[in-house]
Coordinates of C-alpha atoms in Angstrom, one line a residue:
M1 CA 0.0 -0.1 -0.1
E2 CA 1.3 3.5 -0.8
N3 CA 2.2 6.0 1.9
I4 CA -0.4 9.0 1.8
A5 CA 1.5 12.2 2.4
S6 CA -1.4 14.5 2.2
P7 CA -5.1 14.8 2.8
L8 CA -5.2 15.7 -1.0
D9 CA -3.3 12.6 -1.9
L10 CA -6.0 10.5 0.2
L11 CA -8.8 12.1 -1.4
T12 CA -7.0 11.4 -4.9
S13 CA -6.4 7.8 -4.1
L14 CA -10.0 7.3 -2.9
K15 CA -11.2 8.8 -6.0
I16 CA -8.9 6.6 -8.3
A17 CA -10.0 3.5 -6.3
F18 CA -13.7 4.3 -6.9
V19 CA -13.0 5.1 -10.8
E20 CA -11.1 1.7 -11.0
R21 CA -14.0 -0.2 -9.2
D22 CA -16.6 1.4 -11.6
E23 CA -14.4 0.5 -14.5
A24 CA -14.1 -2.9 -13.5
A25 CA -17.7 -3.4 -13.0
D26 CA -18.4 -2.2 -16.4
A27 CA -15.8 -4.5 -18.0
F28 CA -17.1 -7.2 -16.0
D29 CA -20.8 -6.6 -17.1
V30 CA -19.5 -6.5 -20.9
F31 CA -17.6 -9.7 -20.5
K32 CA -20.5 -11.5 -18.8
Q33 CA -22.9 -10.5 -21.5
D34 CA -20.4 -11.4 -24.2
A35 CA -19.7 -14.7 -22.6
I36 CA -23.4 -15.6 -22.2
M37 CA -24.2 -14.4 -25.9
A38 CA -21.1 -16.5 -27.2
H39 CA -22.2 -19.6 -25.4
E40 CA -25.9 -19.4 -25.5
P41 CA -27.1 -23.1 -24.7
S42 CA -29.6 -25.0 -26.3
P43 CA -32.9 -25.2 -24.5
A44 CA -31.7 -28.5 -22.8
D45 CA -28.5 -27.3 -21.8
A46 CA -27.4 -25.5 -18.9
P47 CA -25.9 -22.0 -19.4
A48 CA -22.1 -21.7 -19.6
I49 CA -22.0 -18.9 -17.1
S50 CA -24.5 -19.2 -14.2
S51 CA -25.8 -16.1 -12.4
D52 CA -24.2 -17.6 -9.2
D53 CA -20.8 -17.8 -11.0
A54 CA -21.3 -14.2 -12.1
A55 CA -22.4 -13.0 -8.6
D56 CA -19.4 -14.7 -7.2
A57 CA -16.9 -13.1 -9.5
A58 CA -18.6 -9.7 -8.9
A59 CA -18.4 -10.1 -5.2
G60 CA -14.8 -10.8 -5.6
E61 CA -14.1 -7.6 -7.3
V62 CA -16.1 -5.6 -5.0
D63 CA -14.3 -7.0 -2.0
A64 CA -10.9 -6.2 -3.5
F65 CA -11.8 -2.6 -3.9
D66 CA -13.4 -2.4 -0.6
A67 CA -10.3 -3.6 1.0
E68 CA -8.4 -1.2 -1.0
V69 CA -10.6 1.8 0.2
R70 CA -10.5 0.4 3.8
G71 CA -6.6 0.4 3.8
L72 CA -6.4 3.9 2.6
L73 CA -8.6 5.0 5.2
A74 CA -6.9 3.0 8.0
A75 CA -3.6 4.3 7.0
A76 CA -4.7 8.0 7.2
S77 CA -4.4 10.0 10.3
D78 CA -7.3 11.6 11.8
A79 CA -6.3 15.0 10.5
D80 CA -5.9 13.8 6.9
V81 CA -9.2 12.2 6.8
I82 CA -11.0 15.6 8.1
A83 CA -9.2 17.4 5.5
A84 CA -9.7 15.2 2.7
Y85 CA -13.5 15.2 3.6
R86 CA -13.5 19.1 3.8
A87 CA -11.8 19.2 0.4
T88 CA -15.0 17.4 -1.1
E89 CA -18.0 19.0 -1.6
G90 CA -19.7 16.6 0.7
E91 CA -22.2 15.5 -1.8
V92 CA -24.6 12.5 -1.3
G93 CA -23.6 10.2 -4.1
D94 CA -19.8 11.1 -4.2
P95 CA -18.4 7.8 -3.1
A96 CA -15.1 9.5 -1.8
A97 CA -17.1 12.1 0.4
E98 CA -19.4 9.2 1.6
A99 CA -16.4 6.8 2.4
L100 CA -14.5 9.8 4.3
L101 CA -17.7 10.7 6.4
G102 CA -18.0 7.2 7.2
E103 CA -14.6 7.1 8.4
I104 CA -15.0 10.2 10.4
R105 CA -18.2 8.8 12.1
R106 CA -16.5 5.4 12.8
R107 CA -13.7 7.3 14.4
Q108 CA -16.2 9.7 16.2
L109 CA -14.3 12.5 14.8
T110 CA -15.8 16.2 14.2
A111 CA -15.5 17.3 10.7

């Protein structure tokens, strides 16, 4: 894990992690759709990729990105977490702002 040197580095790292997560989710959806279309089973056959397989793969990707975000937040000082949150607009729906606010609440800090 990289060493976070400033609150803006923390915020940038979080934003990059969320962009990578979204790109991976989009790529997985395309892959899943292509795989299902390429291996469309006959009515008597089971599909090549089951919904359970797809869900397991997606869950693994989500877990990896969640671990990255948890690691970034855990490595940051209280002051960096607060400063990084203040550098956001605090909008609902902004995953970096929401993650930082969640960490502030978890640590019982005052933003």
